[in-house]
Amino acid sequence: MTKKERITICGAGIAGVATAYYLLQKSRNLEVLLIDKQQPLSFTTSKSGENFRDYWPQECMRLLCNRSIALMESLLETHGEASFEMKKTGYQFVSHHQDAPIFDASGKNHAKNHVQLLTDQKEIKNRHSYLDSGIEKVVTIVNAGAIDVYAMGSLLIKEINKRGGIFYSGEIQRIVKTRGTYDIHLDTNEVIATDKIIIAAGPFINHIAAMLGMSFPISNTMQHKFVIPDPYHCIPEDMPFTIYADAQHLSWTDEEKRFFSAEEQFKWLLQKFPGGLHIKPDGGGRIKMGWAFQTRKEHPHWTPQYTFSHFPNVVLKGASRFIPALSEYENQLPTPLTQYSGYYTRTEENWPLIGPTERTNVFVVGALAGFGTMTACGAGELCANHVLGETSLPVYSDYFHPSRYHNSSMIREMKLSMSDGQL
């Protein structure tokens, strides 16, 4: 009997799990191992916003998302709609300015099949009475909505187990290159010999890469979300995932402004905050909210701590700018309040890293900041294709290949990209 090729995936978040699934789906002559310090799907994946959309300003990202959505829909067809929830509730970008570019979506020909534009204020008010009366523009991505990423990941794990995949619990201490293979040393004193390695370690991909003498051009920033009840029914239960596109100064009182001006640690609250504040119904009369205004790059930790205790108040103040009813919660937060923090791991242009690295038989699937849930299946499939040496790859594969930084035409295209699609 031919010895099976052993492939070890470092990281069991949704990207690593999806990659394992597609490897085992495509080939029976593999032994696939996943290693993680924590339980599968429990670190960055568990902090996901759990959303999907098929429109991005860049064609490569749009094609990846479309492929990933098609793969998720295929999973539902195969395993039944009860296997995980995927609701097409839409994405809605709103602005107080009719000329706001909003991803440049409304002005590009390729957007016509993906988005709907509404600028009639009377019609906006009729359709979305909860929005501020001054909203002048609503751009809706129709093929978009919410996914239960944990349920989807659990389905993939179940299928991985059926196909003989193996999960190891442990922290990787070092990786040693041997003759044609690699030895992975765990903190449990186990040593795993493997033919190929896939780095799928989320915020820690450079931690693993360093063991192999490599470094990827990525950064990590801490981001935060929270969930609160909505006792005053400020937003409808069927409201789409809604993003405020405008930058804004928060509406502090004169007294608050004087206080913040006098305190060095609070002066930043007087700055202009970026667009991208987002909110959606979270089921059971709850609201999930986030705002990625934190851009400070930092070294990732296994127990991330977000020390700004007033984050929910700041987000609610910003959110009341476009959904006025939420001002009811600014000074009296409804409870229970659930807060959680996670890392955005991204490249400068915010395209993922998927494919072979400079080290023989070492691959990467990562840098999925803000779109890990929606692209995991597509990214996992693409990485599996690279590992298996398939020559017929999708047209978007070159855009995500780690070698793109040595390609002058690709560098030029990255620089010309007007939007990174980040929320």
XYZ file of C-alpha atoms in Angstrom:
423
model
C 0.000 0.000 0.000
C 1.297 3.441 -0.945
C 2.236 5.539 2.073
C -0.095 8.496 2.451
C 1.389 11.964 2.212
C 1.151 13.744 5.567
C 0.037 17.365 5.580
C 0.036 19.302 8.846
C -2.015 22.457 9.249
C -0.818 24.866 11.937
C -4.021 26.435 13.201
C -7.582 25.134 13.500
C -9.584 28.302 12.946
C -12.134 28.383 10.138
C -9.414 28.877 7.475
C -7.379 25.880 8.646
C -10.477 23.718 9.059
C -11.777 24.625 5.590
C -8.373 23.856 4.061
C -8.328 20.441 5.743
C -11.840 19.726 4.508
C -11.056 20.509 0.869
C -7.776 18.579 0.969
C -9.589 15.464 2.165
C -12.455 16.021 -0.229
C -10.076 16.227 -3.197
C -7.724 13.339 -2.320
C -8.008 10.071 -0.414
C -4.245 9.534 -0.400
C -3.568 12.076 2.346
C -3.106 12.087 6.079
C -4.217 15.510 7.300
C -3.367 16.791 10.790
C -4.521 20.012 12.415
C -2.612 21.454 15.379
C -3.902 24.191 17.657
C -3.153 25.345 21.176
C -6.864 25.857 21.772
C -10.043 24.094 20.682
C -10.888 24.358 16.969
C -12.769 27.535 15.978
C -12.203 29.072 19.414
C -9.798 31.988 18.891
C -10.230 34.582 16.137
C -13.026 32.598 14.464
C -15.189 32.859 17.568
C -14.927 36.671 17.394
C -16.233 36.859 13.834
C -18.962 39.248 12.777
C -20.392 36.243 10.855
C -21.327 38.075 7.677
C -20.944 37.547 3.934
C -21.259 39.647 0.783
C -20.552 39.032 -2.871
C -19.517 42.570 -3.762
C -16.049 44.087 -3.315
C -14.498 46.970 -5.252
C -11.607 44.757 -6.412
C -12.416 42.008 -8.883
C -10.062 39.488 -7.256
C -11.825 39.805 -3.892
C -15.239 39.768 -5.534
C -14.416 36.533 -7.361
C -13.048 34.901 -4.203
C -16.173 35.851 -2.232
C -18.467 34.626 -5.001
C -16.646 31.300 -5.111
C -16.765 30.977 -1.345
C -20.491 31.732 -1.236
C -21.082 29.119 -3.938
C -19.136 26.561 -1.875
C -21.156 27.378 1.250
C -24.382 27.018 -0.717
C -23.107 23.664 -2.005
C -22.520 22.531 1.585
C -26.106 23.443 2.420
C -27.392 21.524 -0.606
C -25.390 18.457 0.391
C -25.976 18.463 4.138
C -29.317 20.228 4.429
C -30.314 23.696 5.557
C -30.387 22.541 9.176
C -26.599 21.987 9.116
C -25.844 25.711 9.484
C -27.660 28.994 9.041
C -26.951 31.233 6.051
C -29.494 34.041 5.806
C -29.532 36.469 2.883
C -30.548 39.605 4.734
C -28.372 41.991 2.727
C -25.659 44.547 3.502
C -26.703 48.172 3.690
C -24.311 51.153 3.473
C -25.823 54.502 4.431
C -24.600 58.079 4.160
C -25.753 61.618 4.885
C -24.154 62.654 1.587
C -25.594 61.728 -1.786
C -22.159 62.005 -3.418
C -20.442 59.682 -0.910
C -18.468 57.078 -2.913
C -19.366 54.059 -0.677
C -16.759 51.648 -2.078
C -17.276 53.440 -5.433
C -19.975 50.802 -5.810
C -22.672 52.882 -7.461
C -20.367 54.333 -10.100
C -18.833 51.160 -11.521
C -20.344 49.022 -14.247
C -19.357 45.794 -12.535
C -21.393 46.820 -9.474
C -24.726 46.884 -11.292
C -25.424 43.191 -10.779
C -24.437 43.314 -7.127
C -25.795 46.507 -5.571
C -28.930 48.605 -5.455
C -28.724 52.377 -5.114
C -31.372 54.499 -3.399
C -31.072 58.303 -3.182
C -34.716 59.416 -2.970
C -35.033 60.628 0.631
C -38.785 60.093 0.746
C -38.342 56.512 -0.407
C -35.479 55.984 2.051
C -37.769 57.142 4.860
C -40.605 54.875 3.677
C -38.377 51.804 3.508
C -36.116 52.519 6.477
C -38.026 54.635 8.983
C -35.474 53.908 11.722
C -32.729 55.794 9.835
C -31.997 59.459 10.457
C -34.155 61.717 8.272
C -31.014 63.291 6.795
C -29.732 60.077 5.216
C -29.385 60.795 1.489
C -27.904 57.584 0.143
C -28.418 53.864 0.730
C -26.374 51.278 -1.169
C -27.506 47.693 -0.648
C -25.518 44.587 -1.513
C -28.296 42.118 -2.221
C -26.428 38.794 -2.135
C -25.212 39.261 1.411
C -26.206 38.379 4.926
C -25.264 36.349 7.977
C -23.661 32.934 8.568
C -23.445 30.785 11.676
C -19.699 30.253 11.350
C -19.424 27.930 14.346
C -22.118 25.616 12.979
C -20.520 25.649 9.526
C -17.083 24.958 11.006
C -18.495 22.157 13.143
C -19.972 20.570 10.019
C -16.567 20.710 8.307
C -14.889 19.181 11.371
C -17.420 16.351 11.383
C -16.627 15.643 7.736
C -12.869 15.890 8.398
C -13.214 13.288 11.157
C -15.155 10.994 8.811
C -12.320 11.192 6.296
C -9.650 10.368 8.880
C -8.396 13.856 9.732
C -6.597 14.127 13.079
C -6.629 17.022 15.571
C -3.696 17.635 17.921
C -4.009 19.901 20.950
C -0.707 21.598 21.669
C 1.467 24.620 21.103
C 4.141 24.455 18.423
C 7.555 25.168 19.955
C 9.813 24.782 16.927
C 9.974 23.323 13.434
C 13.069 21.535 12.193
C 13.773 20.807 8.539
C 14.931 17.217 7.985
C 15.666 15.315 4.799
C 12.648 16.063 2.661
C 10.322 16.482 5.653
C 9.761 18.676 8.702
C 9.671 17.803 12.410
C 7.141 19.814 14.393
C 7.926 19.915 18.121
C 4.978 20.494 20.478
C 4.913 21.634 24.087
C 3.527 18.165 24.914
C 6.969 16.735 23.969
C 5.456 15.134 20.882
C 7.329 15.438 17.598
C 5.281 15.227 14.419
C 7.082 14.407 11.189
C 5.270 15.828 8.187
C 5.745 16.079 4.433
C 4.064 19.457 4.015
C 3.104 22.326 6.306
C 0.259 24.812 5.972
C 0.485 27.922 8.135
C -3.079 28.854 9.068
C -2.384 30.395 12.455
C -4.409 33.605 12.155
C -2.676 36.417 14.085
C 0.243 34.073 14.778
C 1.211 33.253 11.190
C 4.483 35.166 11.561
C 5.182 33.346 14.828
C 5.101 30.059 12.919
C 6.817 31.542 9.864
C 9.750 32.703 12.005
C 10.417 29.076 12.968
C 11.078 28.496 9.278
C 13.137 31.646 8.768
C 10.366 33.594 7.062
C 8.204 36.638 7.646
C 4.987 37.735 5.960
C 4.096 41.429 5.361
C 1.143 41.447 7.755
C 0.049 43.449 10.773
C -2.335 42.815 13.654
C -4.732 45.302 15.199
C -7.069 44.683 18.094
C -10.756 45.082 17.264
C -13.738 44.943 19.520
C -17.448 44.106 19.284
C -20.296 43.957 21.745
C -23.849 42.703 22.008
C -26.667 44.373 23.976
C -30.408 43.778 24.311
C -32.719 46.157 22.456
C -35.595 46.654 24.918
C -36.826 49.805 23.128
C -36.852 48.036 19.726
C -34.626 50.699 18.157
C -33.896 48.542 15.135
C -36.117 46.050 13.281
C -35.318 42.340 13.683
C -35.060 42.048 9.893
C -32.744 45.049 9.419
C -29.815 44.255 7.103
C -26.268 44.431 8.390
C -25.946 48.215 8.282
C -22.752 50.250 7.926
C -22.483 54.007 8.313
C -20.168 55.173 5.537
C -19.419 58.680 6.846
C -16.550 59.810 9.029
C -17.724 61.877 11.989
C -16.840 63.872 15.074
C -18.826 62.571 18.021
C -21.437 64.909 19.467
C -19.934 65.522 22.897
C -21.304 68.242 25.161
C -19.186 71.359 25.730
C -18.402 70.105 29.231
C -17.225 66.738 27.876
C -15.090 68.454 25.254
C -13.366 70.581 27.889
C -12.692 67.517 30.033
C -11.289 65.467 27.106
C -9.119 68.391 25.999
C -7.566 68.616 29.442
C -6.851 64.879 29.777
C -4.111 63.473 27.554
C -5.549 59.956 27.630
C -8.928 61.148 26.335
C -7.921 63.742 23.724
C -8.286 61.168 20.958
C -12.039 61.106 21.579
C -12.194 64.552 19.976
C -10.664 63.297 16.726
C -12.590 62.578 13.560
C -13.657 58.937 13.595
C -13.649 56.924 10.353
C -16.663 55.519 8.585
C -17.460 51.842 8.938
C -19.451 51.746 12.191
C -21.607 48.655 11.798
C -24.668 47.213 13.465
C -26.990 44.265 12.940
C -29.756 42.341 14.724
C -28.291 39.392 16.597
C -31.474 37.422 17.245
C -33.537 37.264 20.400
C -34.037 41.023 20.513
C -30.298 41.744 20.657
C -27.975 44.060 18.716
C -24.371 43.363 17.673
C -22.179 46.417 17.072
C -18.596 47.189 16.127
C -16.373 49.959 14.822
C -12.843 49.293 13.572
C -11.369 52.674 14.488
C -8.420 51.062 16.260
C -5.455 51.013 13.862
C -2.522 50.619 16.246
C -0.408 47.639 15.217
C 0.488 45.260 17.997
C 2.006 41.903 18.819
C -0.754 39.271 19.240
C -1.389 37.519 22.541
C -3.396 34.412 23.357
C -5.415 36.363 25.919
C -6.148 39.673 24.157
C -7.189 42.497 26.447
C -9.068 45.585 25.335
C -8.658 48.206 28.031
C -10.991 50.945 26.733
C -14.011 50.321 28.965
C -16.160 53.023 27.332
C -16.105 51.414 23.886
C -19.867 50.614 23.860
C -20.747 54.198 24.824
C -18.551 55.614 22.072
C -20.020 53.267 19.461
C -23.587 54.012 20.539
C -22.933 57.745 20.324
C -21.613 57.263 16.795
C -24.478 54.942 15.856
C -27.135 57.406 17.036
C -25.901 59.713 14.266
C -27.652 57.485 11.701
C -30.112 55.568 13.914
C -31.312 58.294 16.341
C -33.311 55.950 18.577
C -30.063 54.376 19.808
C -29.298 57.563 21.756
C -31.621 56.106 24.402
C -28.844 53.670 25.317
C -25.899 56.086 25.426
C -26.068 56.857 29.135
C -27.916 53.763 30.286
C -26.550 50.645 28.619
C -29.070 47.803 28.615
C -27.805 44.590 30.192
C -26.520 41.979 29.866
C -23.626 43.501 27.926
C -21.378 40.990 26.143
C -18.003 42.265 24.911
C -15.285 40.426 23.028
C -12.010 41.280 21.352
C -10.109 39.777 18.446
C -7.385 40.578 15.952
C -7.599 41.854 12.412
C -4.648 40.237 10.633
C -4.109 41.878 7.277
C -1.717 42.861 4.533
C -1.458 46.540 3.625
C -3.708 46.124 0.583
C -5.993 43.808 2.606
C -5.754 40.845 0.243
C -5.185 37.442 1.838
C -2.051 35.310 1.582
C -2.871 31.953 0.004
C -0.375 29.603 -1.589
C 3.195 28.282 -1.521
C 5.877 30.178 0.365
C 9.618 30.519 -0.269
C 10.190 27.326 1.737
C 9.729 24.025 -0.082
C 6.446 22.291 0.820
C 5.362 25.118 3.128
C 2.106 26.932 2.350
C 0.088 29.698 3.948
C -3.573 30.650 4.199
C -4.062 33.776 6.258
C -4.422 37.565 6.524
C -8.210 37.287 6.297
C -8.998 40.386 8.362
C -12.682 41.237 8.379
C -13.616 38.607 5.795
C -12.451 35.292 7.243
C -15.919 33.813 7.622
C -17.143 34.734 4.167
C -13.985 33.657 2.298
C -12.908 30.647 4.371
C -14.304 28.016 2.003
C -12.888 29.729 -1.072
C -9.524 30.319 0.613
C -9.382 26.744 1.909
C -10.181 25.327 -1.511
C -7.539 27.520 -3.186
C -4.892 26.563 -0.640
C -5.771 22.876 -1.084
C -5.364 23.256 -4.859
C -1.887 24.736 -4.364
C -0.860 21.969 -1.947
C -2.042 19.260 -4.326
C -0.132 20.836 -7.193
C -3.147 21.535 -9.372
C -2.200 23.564 -12.420
C -5.651 24.845 -13.327
C -6.141 27.587 -10.750
C -8.772 30.353 -10.661
C -7.861 33.714 -12.174
C -7.728 35.342 -8.740
C -5.051 32.983 -7.391
C -2.114 35.185 -8.480
C -3.515 38.147 -6.532
C -3.294 36.222 -3.271
C -0.054 34.350 -3.926
C 2.665 35.246 -1.369
C 5.084 35.961 -4.241
C 2.980 38.887 -5.501
C 5.283 41.342 -3.740
C 8.008 40.408 -6.222
C 5.738 40.984 -9.232
C 6.021 44.568 -10.534
C 2.679 44.567 -12.357
C 0.931 43.177 -9.284
C 2.564 45.793 -7.069
C 1.348 48.480 -9.443
C -2.203 47.107 -9.306
C -2.162 46.993 -5.513
C -1.092 50.633 -5.375
C -3.873 51.660 -7.771
C -6.579 50.019 -5.653
C -8.753 52.847 -4.305
C -10.373 50.924 -1.460
C -9.250 48.033 0.711
C -12.832 46.979 1.411
C -12.255 47.073 5.163
C -15.150 47.689 7.529
